[in-house]
GROMACS .gro file of C-alpha atoms in nm:
model
  111
    1MET     CA    1   0.000   0.000   0.000
    2SER     CA    2   0.146   0.336  -0.097
    3LEU     CA    3   0.158   0.641   0.127
    4GLN     CA    4  -0.103   0.812  -0.091
    5GLU     CA    5  -0.347   0.530  -0.016
    6LEU     CA    6  -0.307   0.568   0.359
    7SER     CA    7  -0.504   0.832   0.542
    8ARG     CA    8  -0.333   1.082   0.770
    9PHE     CA    9  -0.509   0.906   1.059
   10ASP     CA   10  -0.351   0.570   0.968
   11VAL     CA   11  -0.005   0.713   0.916
   12LEU     CA   12  -0.009   0.901   1.245
   13GLN     CA   13  -0.163   0.611   1.436
   14SER     CA   14   0.096   0.366   1.305
   15GLN     CA   15   0.369   0.570   1.477
   16PHE     CA   16   0.203   0.523   1.815
   17ARG     CA   17   0.247   0.144   1.820
   18VAL     CA   18   0.432   0.056   2.136
   19ASP     CA   19   0.470  -0.321   2.127
   20ASP     CA   20   0.848  -0.303   2.148
   21LEU     CA   21   0.860  -0.060   2.443
   22GLY     CA   22   0.659  -0.257   2.701
   23ILE     CA   23   0.452   0.045   2.803
   24PRO     CA   24   0.200  -0.013   3.086
   25PRO     CA   25  -0.172   0.051   3.015
   26GLU     CA   26  -0.186   0.377   3.214
   27LYS     CA   27   0.094   0.517   2.997
   28GLN     CA   28  -0.092   0.404   2.686
   29LYS     CA   29  -0.371   0.645   2.786
   30ILE     CA   30  -0.120   0.930   2.766
   31LEU     CA   31  -0.024   0.831   2.414
   32ASP     CA   32  -0.392   0.804   2.319
   33ARG     CA   33  -0.454   1.159   2.444
   34LEU     CA   34  -0.154   1.294   2.256
   35PHE     CA   35  -0.251   1.108   1.939
   36HIS     CA   36  -0.601   1.255   1.946
   37PHE     CA   37  -0.466   1.604   2.011
   38LEU     CA   38  -0.214   1.579   1.727
   39TYR     CA   39  -0.474   1.443   1.489
   40GLU     CA   40  -0.747   1.693   1.576
   41TYR     CA   41  -0.547   2.012   1.631
   42THR     CA   42  -0.238   1.986   1.410
   43ASP     CA   43  -0.156   1.888   1.056
   44LEU     CA   44   0.140   1.675   1.163
   45LEU     CA   45   0.197   1.356   0.968
   46TYR     CA   46   0.527   1.224   1.107
   47LEU     CA   47   0.626   1.236   1.472
   48SER     CA   48   0.990   1.281   1.376
   49PHE     CA   49   0.894   1.633   1.263
   50ILE     CA   50   0.729   1.732   1.590
   51ARG     CA   51   0.870   2.041   1.756
   52GLU     CA   52   0.854   2.205   2.097
   53GLU     CA   53   0.585   2.446   1.975
   54VAL     CA   54   0.340   2.160   1.916
   55LEU     CA   55   0.386   2.033   2.271
   56ILE     CA   56   0.334   2.384   2.404
   57GLN     CA   57   0.009   2.394   2.203
   58TYR     CA   58  -0.101   2.082   2.395
   59LEU     CA   59  -0.038   2.265   2.720
   60GLN     CA   60  -0.216   2.577   2.593
   61TYR     CA   61  -0.512   2.368   2.476
   62HIS     CA   62  -0.565   2.237   2.829
   63ALA     CA   63  -0.509   2.582   2.978
   64LYS     CA   64  -0.772   2.728   2.745
   65ASN     CA   65  -1.012   2.463   2.879
   66HIS     CA   66  -0.915   2.566   3.235
   67PHE     CA   67  -0.758   2.224   3.298
   68ARG     CA   68  -1.102   2.062   3.326
   69ILE     CA   69  -1.001   1.745   3.141
   70LEU     CA   70  -0.659   1.708   3.302
   71THR     CA   71  -0.489   1.898   3.580
   72PHE     CA   72  -0.184   2.109   3.506
   73SER     CA   73   0.045   1.849   3.664
   74GLU     CA   74  -0.115   1.568   3.458
   75VAL     CA   75  -0.057   1.765   3.138
   76VAL     CA   76   0.309   1.818   3.229
   77LYS     CA   77   0.343   1.445   3.307
   78ASP     CA   78   0.184   1.365   2.969
   79LEU     CA   79   0.437   1.585   2.794
   80LYS     CA   80   0.734   1.443   2.983
   81PHE     CA   81   0.630   1.088   2.899
   82PHE     CA   82   0.563   1.178   2.537
   83ILE     CA   83   0.908   1.335   2.508
   84TRP     CA   84   1.053   1.012   2.650
   85PHE     CA   85   0.848   0.812   2.398
   86LEU     CA   86   0.970   1.023   2.104
   87LYS     CA   87   1.329   0.979   2.212
   88ASN     CA   88   1.309   0.604   2.278
   89LYS     CA   89   1.095   0.489   1.986
   90LYS     CA   90   1.372   0.386   1.748
   91GLU     CA   91   1.171   0.464   1.434
   92ILE     CA   92   1.120   0.822   1.554
   93ASN     CA   93   1.425   0.900   1.768
   94CYS     CA   94   1.330   1.265   1.806
   95VAL     CA   95   1.484   1.464   2.091
   96ILE     CA   96   1.288   1.764   2.215
   97GLU     CA   97   1.424   1.988   2.486
   98LEU     CA   98   1.116   2.137   2.650
   99ASP     CA   99   1.206   2.335   2.961
  100PHE     CA  100   0.950   2.285   3.239
  101SER     CA  101   1.142   2.495   3.489
  102LEU     CA  102   1.072   2.847   3.604
  103LEU     CA  103   1.336   2.964   3.359
  104HIS     CA  104   1.059   2.928   3.099
  105ILE     CA  105   0.861   3.192   3.292
  106ASN     CA  106   0.707   3.358   2.984
  107LEU     CA  107   0.528   3.036   2.891
  108TRP     CA  108   0.385   2.997   3.242
  109LYS     CA  109   0.268   3.360   3.243
  110GLU     CA  110   0.080   3.303   2.917
  111LEU     CA  111  -0.116   3.019   3.073
   0.00000   0.00000   0.00000
C-alpha cells in the first residue's frame, strides 16, 4: 500500500504502536490523548517532525479549557512521557528539549 493510499489518521496512528517498548496501560492512555490532540489540532503527519511548539500547544489547549479534562500536573506528566516516547521509539528517535522549569517563565505567564 502506498503512502497516498493511507489516510493521515492511519499514518499518524501507526507511529504510536508501542509493542516493542513494554509500556504499561496507564501510559498508553497518555499516548492516546496525545494522538487525538495531534490528529485533531495539528496537521502533523510524522512524529519525527514534531517540535517544541506543538507540545506547548497541547499545554495551551488544556489551559484554554481551564484544565477541566486534566490537571496542570497531569498535562506536564503527559508531555514528559511523550518526550521520552519520542526519544526512545527507534523509528522516531526525536529529541525535544522542553524546559518545564521556572526559567521558561514567559510560557507559564501566558497560561
